[in-house]
Amino acid sequence: MAVELDAREALILSGHLDVAASGPPLPHEVVWTRLVETIRLHRMIGGLCQACGERAGPEGRCFKAAIAVEWCRQNPMTLLDQSAPGRP
């Protein structure tokens, strides 16, 4: 799946319909948190998604989880350096 998705599209397609279609930009951390939750909930067991009952698609996931995984791949989360100032 090589479709470019913006944050709102990814959230809506992955089942987060409570996200408004317009408004201020969504914080990257919020989008990541919601999509990682989707991936965790929509795990496959025996070829069926445990959250929605959908069969695995070509990506080996249900549609909602595949959308979430693709957005996370396209938008990697950078970890902030949490070390104290002056420490190597």
N, CA, C and O atoms as a printed pandas DataFrame, in Angstrom:
     atom_number atom_name residue_name chain_id  residue_number  x_coord  y_coord  z_coord
0              1         N          MET        A               1    0.856   -1.162    0.000
1              2        CA          MET        A               1    0.000    0.000    0.000
2              3         C          MET        A               1    0.909    1.233    0.000
3              4         O          MET        A               1    1.558    1.514    1.007
4              5         N          ALA        A               2    0.963    1.948   -1.075
5              6        CA          ALA        A               2    1.852    3.106   -1.186
6              7         C          ALA        A               2    1.055    4.380   -1.413
7              8         O          ALA        A               2    1.445    5.219   -2.225
8              9         N          VAL        A               3   -0.039    4.532   -0.718
9             10        CA          VAL        A               3   -0.894    5.707   -0.857
10            11         C          VAL        A               3   -0.486    6.728    0.198
11            12         O          VAL        A               3   -0.374    6.395    1.378
12            13         N          GLU        A               4   -0.264    7.966   -0.224
13            14        CA          GLU        A               4    0.059    9.026    0.725
14            15         C          GLU        A               4   -1.217    9.439    1.460
15            16         O          GLU        A               4   -2.207    9.807    0.828
16            17         N          LEU        A               5   -1.196    9.380    2.765
17            18        CA          LEU        A               5   -2.356    9.730    3.583
18            19         C          LEU        A               5   -2.001   10.879    4.507
19            20         O          LEU        A               5   -0.913   10.910    5.084
20            21         N          ASP        A               6   -2.930   11.833    4.649
21            22        CA          ASP        A               6   -2.673   12.832    5.679
22            23         C          ASP        A               6   -3.188   12.269    7.006
23            24         O          ASP        A               6   -3.844   11.227    7.036
24            25         N          ALA        A               7   -2.887   12.959    8.086
25            26        CA          ALA        A               7   -3.210   12.449    9.418
26            27         C          ALA        A               7   -4.710   12.220    9.597
27            28         O          ALA        A               7   -5.115   11.187   10.130
28            29         N          ARG        A               8   -5.532   13.161    9.161
29            30        CA          ARG        A               8   -6.985   13.013    9.326
30            31         C          ARG        A               8   -7.527   11.833    8.523
31            32         O          ARG        A               8   -8.351   11.066    9.022
32            33         N          GLU        A               9   -7.064   11.685    7.279
33            34        CA          GLU        A               9   -7.503   10.551    6.458
34            35         C          GLU        A               9   -7.129    9.233    7.124
35            36         O          GLU        A               9   -7.943    8.312    7.184
36            37         N          ALA        A              10   -5.908    9.143    7.622
37            38        CA          ALA        A              10   -5.459    7.901    8.264
38            39         C          ALA        A              10   -6.304    7.589    9.487
39            40         O          ALA        A              10   -6.689    6.438    9.691
40            41         N          LEU        A              11   -6.601    8.594   10.306
41            42        CA          LEU        A              11   -7.411    8.353   11.499
42            43         C          LEU        A              11   -8.830    7.943   11.138
43            44         O          LEU        A              11   -9.381    7.019   11.738
44            45         N          ILE        A              12   -9.422    8.616   10.169
45            46        CA          ILE        A              12  -10.795    8.300    9.777
46            47         C          ILE        A              12  -10.868    6.903    9.157
47            48         O          ILE        A              12  -11.748    6.117    9.509
48            49         N          LEU        A              13   -9.950    6.588    8.238
49            50        CA          LEU        A              13   -9.963    5.270    7.589
50            51         C          LEU        A              13   -9.649    4.143    8.563
51            52         O          LEU        A              13  -10.083    3.009    8.361
52            53         N          SER        A              14   -8.896    4.446    9.621
53            54        CA          SER        A              14   -8.569    3.394   10.583
54            55         C          SER        A              14   -9.622    3.262   11.677
55            56         O          SER        A              14   -9.432    2.522   12.642
56            57         N          GLY        A              15  -10.741    3.988   11.524
57            58        CA          GLY        A              15  -11.867    3.794   12.433
58            59         C          GLY        A              15  -12.059    4.864   13.471
59            60         O          GLY        A              15  -12.958    4.745   14.304
60            61         N          HIS        A              16  -11.260    5.898   13.460
61            62        CA          HIS        A              16  -11.407    6.978   14.435
62            63         C          HIS        A              16  -12.301    8.060   13.843
63            64         O          HIS        A              16  -11.826    9.131   13.466
64            65         N          LEU        A              17  -13.590    7.775   13.763
65            66        CA          LEU        A              17  -14.544    8.667   13.120
66            67         C          LEU        A              17  -14.865    9.893   13.956
67            68         O          LEU        A              17  -15.508   10.825   13.472
68            69         N          ASP        A              18  -14.422    9.902   15.211
69            70        CA          ASP        A              18  -14.666   11.044   16.085
70            71         C          ASP        A              18  -13.749   12.224   15.762
71            72         O          ASP        A              18  -13.912   13.311   16.316
72            73         N          VAL        A              19  -12.789   12.007   14.869
73            74        CA          VAL        A              19  -11.871   13.082   14.487
74            75         C          VAL        A              19  -12.579   13.983   13.484
75            76         O          VAL        A              19  -13.086   13.510   12.467
76            77         N          ALA        A              20  -12.614   15.278   13.771
77            78        CA          ALA        A              20  -13.312   16.225   12.893
78            79         C          ALA        A              20  -12.638   16.262   11.526
79            80         O          ALA        A              20  -11.426   16.083   11.412
80            81         N          ALA        A              21  -13.436   16.497   10.500
81            82        CA          ALA        A              21  -12.917   16.561    9.129
82            83         C          ALA        A              21  -12.106   17.828    8.898
83            84         O          ALA        A              21  -11.305   17.889    7.965
84            85         N          SER        A              22  -12.301   18.825    9.726
85            86        CA          SER        A              22  -11.522   20.054    9.587
86            87         C          SER        A              22  -11.191   20.574   10.973
87            88         O          SER        A              22  -11.681   20.056   11.977
88            89         N          GLY        A              23  -10.373   21.580   11.018
89            90        CA          GLY        A              23   -9.988   22.156   12.300
90            91         C          GLY        A              23   -8.487   22.341   12.358
91            92         O          GLY        A              23   -7.798   22.239   11.343
92            93         N          PRO        A              24   -7.988   22.610   13.538
93            94        CA          PRO        A              24   -6.545   22.830   13.667
94            95         C          PRO        A              24   -5.775   21.549   13.359
95            96         O          PRO        A              24   -6.314   20.449   13.476
96            97         N          PRO        A              25   -4.513   21.701   12.967
97            98        CA          PRO        A              25   -3.701   20.507   12.687
98            99         C          PRO        A              25   -3.641   19.584   13.914
99           100         O          PRO        A              25   -3.620   20.039   15.058
100          101         N          LEU        A              26   -3.615   18.299   13.641
101          102        CA          LEU        A              26   -3.545   17.318   14.726
102          103         C          LEU        A              26   -2.089   17.121   15.138
103          104         O          LEU        A              26   -1.224   16.956   14.277
104          105         N          PRO        A              27   -1.806   17.134   16.438
105          106        CA          PRO        A              27   -0.431   16.893   16.879
106          107         C          PRO        A              27    0.027   15.495   16.453
107          108         O          PRO        A              27   -0.724   14.526   16.562
108          109         N          HIS        A              28    1.261   15.407   15.971
109          110        CA          HIS        A              28    1.836   14.156   15.484
110          111         C          HIS        A              28    1.730   13.049   16.542
111          112         O          HIS        A              28    1.433   11.900   16.214
112          113         N          GLU        A              29    1.971   13.398   17.801
113          114        CA          GLU        A              29    1.940   12.407   18.884
114          115         C          GLU        A              29    0.539   11.833   19.081
115          116         O          GLU        A              29    0.385   10.650   19.386
116          117         N          VAL        A              30   -0.479   12.671   18.907
117          118        CA          VAL        A              30   -1.866   12.218   19.055
118          119         C          VAL        A              30   -2.209   11.223   17.954
119          120         O          VAL        A              30   -2.810   10.181   18.214
120          121         N          VAL        A              31   -1.825   11.551   16.724
121          122        CA          VAL        A              31   -2.099   10.655   15.592
122          123         C          VAL        A              31   -1.388    9.329   15.814
123          124         O          VAL        A              31   -1.993    8.270   15.648
124          125         N          TRP        A              32   -0.118    9.370   16.185
125          126        CA          TRP        A              32    0.643    8.146   16.426
126          127         C          TRP        A              32   -0.013    7.295   17.509
127          128         O          TRP        A              32   -0.168    6.086   17.340
128          129         N          THR        A              33   -0.394    7.912   18.605
129          130        CA          THR        A              33   -1.008    7.179   19.718
130          131         C          THR        A              33   -2.275    6.471   19.272
131          132         O          THR        A              33   -2.466    5.294   19.575
132          133         N          ARG        A              34   -3.139    7.172   18.557
133          134        CA          ARG        A              34   -4.397    6.581   18.096
134          135         C          ARG        A              34   -4.149    5.440   17.110
135          136         O          ARG        A              34   -4.808    4.402   17.182
136          137         N          LEU        A              35   -3.193    5.630   16.183
137          138        CA          LEU        A              35   -2.945    4.597   15.173
138          139         C          LEU        A              35   -2.242    3.381   15.764
139          140         O          LEU        A              35   -2.529    2.253   15.362
140          141         N          VAL        A              36   -1.341    3.584   16.695
141          142        CA          VAL        A              36   -0.702    2.433   17.357
142          143         C          VAL        A              36   -1.747    1.643   18.140
143          144         O          VAL        A              36   -1.693    0.414   18.182
144          145         N          GLU        A              37   -2.691    2.339   18.756
145          146        CA          GLU        A              37   -3.798    1.669   19.451
146          147         C          GLU        A              37   -4.607    0.823   18.458
147          148         O          GLU        A              37   -4.993   -0.303   18.770
148          149         N          THR        A              38   -4.859    1.364   17.275
149          150        CA          THR        A              38   -5.588    0.622   16.237
150          151         C          THR        A              38   -4.827   -0.638   15.844
151          152         O          THR        A              38   -5.419   -1.712   15.736
152          153         N          ILE        A              39   -3.529   -0.515   15.632
153          154        CA          ILE        A              39   -2.712   -1.677   15.246
154          155         C          ILE        A              39   -2.774   -2.738   16.338
155          156         O          ILE        A              39   -2.898   -3.927   16.045
156          157         N          ARG        A              40   -2.690   -2.315   17.585
157          158        CA          ARG        A              40   -2.723   -3.263   18.708
158          159         C          ARG        A              40   -4.072   -3.971   18.808
159          160         O          ARG        A              40   -4.123   -5.180   19.032
160          161         N          LEU        A              41   -5.161   -3.227   18.644
161          162        CA          LEU        A              41   -6.492   -3.812   18.768
162          163         C          LEU        A              41   -6.862   -4.710   17.582
163          164         O          LEU        A              41   -7.586   -5.692   17.747
164          165         N          HIS        A              42   -6.369   -4.374   16.404
165          166        CA          HIS        A              42   -6.735   -5.108   15.192
166          167         C          HIS        A              42   -5.673   -6.145   14.827
167          168         O          HIS        A              42   -5.200   -6.193   13.692
168          169         N          ARG        A              43   -5.309   -6.966   15.797
169          170        CA          ARG        A              43   -4.319   -8.012   15.525
170          171         C          ARG        A              43   -5.003   -9.213   14.885
171          172         O          ARG        A              43   -6.183   -9.476   15.116
172          173         N          MET        A              44   -4.242   -9.924   14.084
173          174        CA          MET        A              44   -4.779  -11.075   13.354
174          175         C          MET        A              44   -4.477  -12.363   14.113
175          176         O          MET        A              44   -3.349  -12.586   14.553
176          177         N          ILE        A              45   -5.476  -13.190   14.258
177          178        CA          ILE        A              45   -5.313  -14.527   14.828
178          179         C          ILE        A              45   -6.072  -15.480   13.924
179          180         O          ILE        A              45   -7.280  -15.339   13.735
180          181         N          GLY        A              46   -5.369  -16.441   13.372
181          182        CA          GLY        A              46   -5.999  -17.402   12.475
182          183         C          GLY        A              46   -6.535  -16.772   11.199
183          184         O          GLY        A              46   -7.501  -17.266   10.617
184          185         N          GLY        A              47   -5.913  -15.685   10.762
185          186        CA          GLY        A              47   -6.335  -15.034    9.527
186          187         C          GLY        A              47   -7.507  -14.093    9.662
187          188         O          GLY        A              47   -7.960  -13.527    8.667
188          189         N          LEU        A              48   -8.019  -13.909   10.897
189          190        CA          LEU        A              48   -9.139  -12.993   11.145
190          191         C          LEU        A              48   -8.729  -11.920   12.138
191          192         O          LEU        A              48   -8.015  -12.184   13.105
192          193         N          CYS        A              49   -9.197  -10.699   11.880
193          194        CA          CYS        A              49   -8.949   -9.593   12.794
194          195         C          CYS        A              49   -9.789   -9.807   14.049
195          196         O          CYS        A              49  -10.982  -10.102   13.964
196          197         N          GLN        A              50   -9.162   -9.658   15.205
197          198        CA          GLN        A              50   -9.869   -9.883   16.465
198          199         C          GLN        A              50  -10.791   -8.731   16.838
199          200         O          GLN        A              50  -11.648   -8.894   17.708
200          201         N          ALA        A              51  -10.640   -7.569   16.204
201          202        CA          ALA        A              51  -11.501   -6.425   16.521
202          203         C          ALA        A              51  -12.700   -6.313   15.590
203          204         O          ALA        A              51  -13.802   -5.986   16.031
204          205         N          CYS        A              52  -12.489   -6.584   14.297
205          206        CA          CYS        A              52  -13.588   -6.366   13.348
206          207         C          CYS        A              52  -14.001   -7.629   12.584
207          208         O          CYS        A              52  -14.995   -7.605   11.859
208          209         N          GLY        A              53  -13.258   -8.725   12.734
209          210        CA          GLY        A              53  -13.629   -9.973   12.080
210          211         C          GLY        A              53  -13.265  -10.048   10.610
211          212         O          GLY        A              53  -13.570  -11.037    9.943
212          213         N          GLU        A              54  -12.613   -9.009   10.099
213          214        CA          GLU        A              54  -12.227   -8.965    8.689
214          215         C          GLU        A              54  -11.071   -9.930    8.422
215          216         O          GLU        A              54  -10.207  -10.125    9.277
216          217         N          ARG        A              55  -11.062  -10.526    7.243
217          218        CA          ARG        A              55   -9.955  -11.401    6.838
218          219         C          ARG        A              55   -8.728  -10.573    6.498
219          220         O          ARG        A              55   -8.839   -9.404    6.131
220          221         N          ALA        A              56   -7.570  -11.181    6.621
221          222        CA          ALA        A              56   -6.308  -10.507    6.305
222          223         C          ALA        A              56   -6.257  -10.157    4.826
223          224         O          ALA        A              56   -6.606  -10.970    3.970
224          225         N          GLY        A              57   -5.819   -8.946    4.539
225          226        CA          GLY        A              57   -5.636   -8.510    3.161
226          227         C          GLY        A              57   -4.220   -8.822    2.693
227          228         O          GLY        A              57   -3.505   -9.571    3.359
228          229         N          PRO        A              58   -3.804   -8.264    1.563
229          230        CA          PRO        A              58   -2.477   -8.528    1.036
230          231         C          PRO        A              58   -1.351   -8.132    1.988
231          232         O          PRO        A              58   -0.262   -8.703    1.927
232          233         N          GLU        A              59   -1.600   -7.168    2.861
233          234        CA          GLU        A              59   -0.579   -6.731    3.815
234          235         C          GLU        A              59   -0.515   -7.642    5.047
235          236         O          GLU        A              59    0.334   -7.454    5.918
236          237         N          GLY        A              60   -1.416   -8.629    5.115
237          238        CA          GLY        A              60   -1.461   -9.515    6.273
238          239         C          GLY        A              60   -2.204   -8.908    7.451
239          240         O          GLY        A              60   -2.091   -9.389    8.578
240          241         N          ARG        A              61   -2.967   -7.849    7.191
241          242        CA          ARG        A              61   -3.726   -7.158    8.231
242          243         C          ARG        A              61   -5.111   -6.818    7.692
243          244         O          ARG        A              61   -5.346   -6.883    6.485
244          245         N          CYS        A              62   -6.022   -6.457    8.584
245          246        CA          CYS        A              62   -7.311   -5.947    8.134
246          247         C          CYS        A              62   -7.101   -4.543    7.569
247          248         O          CYS        A              62   -6.020   -3.974    7.724
248          249         N          PHE        A              63   -8.105   -3.985    6.926
249          250        CA          PHE        A              63   -7.985   -2.676    6.279
250          251         C          PHE        A              63   -7.589   -1.578    7.263
251          252         O          PHE        A              63   -6.687   -0.788    6.980
252          253         N          LYS        A              64   -8.259   -1.523    8.419
253          254        CA          LYS        A              64   -7.987   -0.459    9.395
254          255         C          LYS        A              64   -6.548   -0.516    9.896
255          256         O          LYS        A              64   -5.879    0.514    9.985
256          257         N          ALA        A              65   -6.077   -1.700   10.221
257          258        CA          ALA        A              65   -4.697   -1.835   10.701
258          259         C          ALA        A              65   -3.701   -1.547    9.583
259          260         O          ALA        A              65   -2.649   -0.959    9.834
260          261         N          ALA        A              66   -4.016   -1.952    8.351
261          262        CA          ALA        A              66   -3.108   -1.693    7.222
262          263         C          ALA        A              66   -2.952   -0.192    6.993
263          264         O          ALA        A              66   -1.849    0.279    6.715
264          265         N          ILE        A              67   -4.046    0.564    7.107
265          266        CA          ILE        A              67   -3.984    2.026    6.965
266          267         C          ILE        A              67   -3.113    2.611    8.078
267          268         O          ILE        A              67   -2.261    3.461    7.821
268          269         N          ALA        A              68   -3.327    2.159    9.306
269          270        CA          ALA        A              68   -2.557    2.668   10.445
270          271         C          ALA        A              68   -1.070    2.382   10.279
271          272         O          ALA        A              68   -0.241    3.261   10.516
272          273         N          VAL        A              69   -0.725    1.169    9.874
273          274        CA          VAL        A              69    0.677    0.799    9.675
274          275         C          VAL        A              69    1.304    1.633    8.569
275          276         O          VAL        A              69    2.436    2.095    8.712
276          277         N          GLU        A              70    0.590    1.833    7.473
277          278        CA          GLU        A              70    1.136    2.599    6.350
278          279         C          GLU        A              70    1.408    4.045    6.753
279          280         O          GLU        A              70    2.452    4.592    6.396
280          281         N          TRP        A              71    0.496    4.675    7.488
281          282        CA          TRP        A              71    0.729    6.053    7.910
282          283         C          TRP        A              71    1.940    6.128    8.827
283          284         O          TRP        A              71    2.759    7.039    8.705
284          285         N          CYS        A              72    2.056    5.166    9.752
285          286        CA          CYS        A              72    3.203    5.160   10.669
286          287         C          CYS        A              72    4.513    4.968    9.906
287          288         O          CYS        A              72    5.531    5.551   10.280
288          289         N          ARG        A              73    4.505    4.171    8.854
289          290        CA          ARG        A              73    5.710    4.001    8.023
290          291         C          ARG        A              73    6.064    5.296    7.298
291          292         O          ARG        A              73    7.237    5.655    7.194
292          293         N          GLN        A              74    5.051    5.992    6.799
293          294        CA          GLN        A              74    5.282    7.227    6.055
294          295         C          GLN        A              74    5.667    8.393    6.961
295          296         O          GLN        A              74    6.264    9.367    6.502
296          297         N          ASN        A              75    5.333    8.300    8.224
297          298        CA          ASN        A              75    5.549    9.407    9.164
298          299         C          ASN        A              75    6.251    8.899   10.426
299          300         O          ASN        A              75    5.635    8.821   11.489
300          301         N          PRO        A              76    7.522    8.556   10.314
301          302        CA          PRO        A              76    8.218    7.985   11.470
302          303         C          PRO        A              76    8.242    8.946   12.658
303          304         O          PRO        A              76    8.375   10.160   12.503
304          305         N          MET        A              77    8.112    8.376   13.818
305          306        CA          MET        A              77    8.124    9.161   15.051
306          307         C          MET        A              77    9.558    9.294   15.511
307          308         O          MET        A              77   10.250    8.294   15.702
308          309         N          THR        A              78   10.007   10.519   15.688
309          310        CA          THR        A              78   11.362   10.739   16.178
310          311         C          THR        A              78   11.322   10.828   17.695
311          312         O          THR        A              78   10.451   11.478   18.272
312          313         N          LEU        A              79   12.262   10.175   18.316
313          314        CA          LEU        A              79   12.345   10.209   19.777
314          315         C          LEU        A              79   13.190   11.398   20.192
315          316         O          LEU        A              79   14.270   11.632   19.649
316          317         N          LEU        A              80   12.688   12.135   21.151
317          318        CA          LEU        A              80   13.440   13.272   21.654
318          319         C          LEU        A              80   14.525   12.788   22.597
319          320         O          LEU        A              80   14.330   11.823   23.336
320          321         N          ASP        A              81   15.667   13.456   22.572
321          322        CA          ASP        A              81   16.760   13.110   23.473
322          323         C          ASP        A              81   16.364   13.549   24.882
323          324         O          ASP        A              81   16.188   14.741   25.135
324          325         N          GLN        A              82   16.224   12.603   25.786
325          326        CA          GLN        A              82   15.780   12.896   27.147
326          327         C          GLN        A              82   16.928   13.035   28.127
327          328         O          GLN        A              82   16.687   13.141   29.329
328          329         N          SER        A              83   18.183   13.039   27.654
329          330        CA          SER        A              83   19.302   13.128   28.577
330          331         C          SER        A              83   19.393   14.525   29.174
331          332         O          SER        A              83   18.946   15.503   28.576
332          333         N          ALA        A              84   19.973   14.597   30.345
333          334        CA          ALA        A              84   20.110   15.873   31.048
334          335         C          ALA        A              84   21.123   16.753   30.330
335          336         O          ALA        A              84   22.071   16.243   29.733
336          337         N          PRO        A              85   20.931   18.077   30.383
337          338        CA          PRO        A              85   21.885   18.982   29.735
338          339         C          PRO        A              85   23.277   18.799   30.294
339          340         O          PRO        A              85   23.439   18.647   31.505
340          341         N          GLY        A              86   24.273   18.810   29.450
341          342        CA          GLY        A              86   25.666   18.676   29.859
342          343         C          GLY        A              86   26.149   17.257   29.978
343          344         O          GLY        A              86   27.335   17.026   30.212
344          345         N          ARG        A              87   25.248   16.285   29.821
345          346        CA          ARG        A              87   25.654   14.873   29.883
346          347         C          ARG        A              87   25.865   14.343   28.485
347          348         O          ARG        A              87   25.117   14.680   27.568
348          349         N          PRO        A              88   26.881   13.514   28.316
349          350        CA          PRO        A              88   27.121   12.935   26.970
350          351         C          PRO        A              88   26.112   11.889   26.605
351          352         O          PRO        A              88   26.181   11.318   25.517
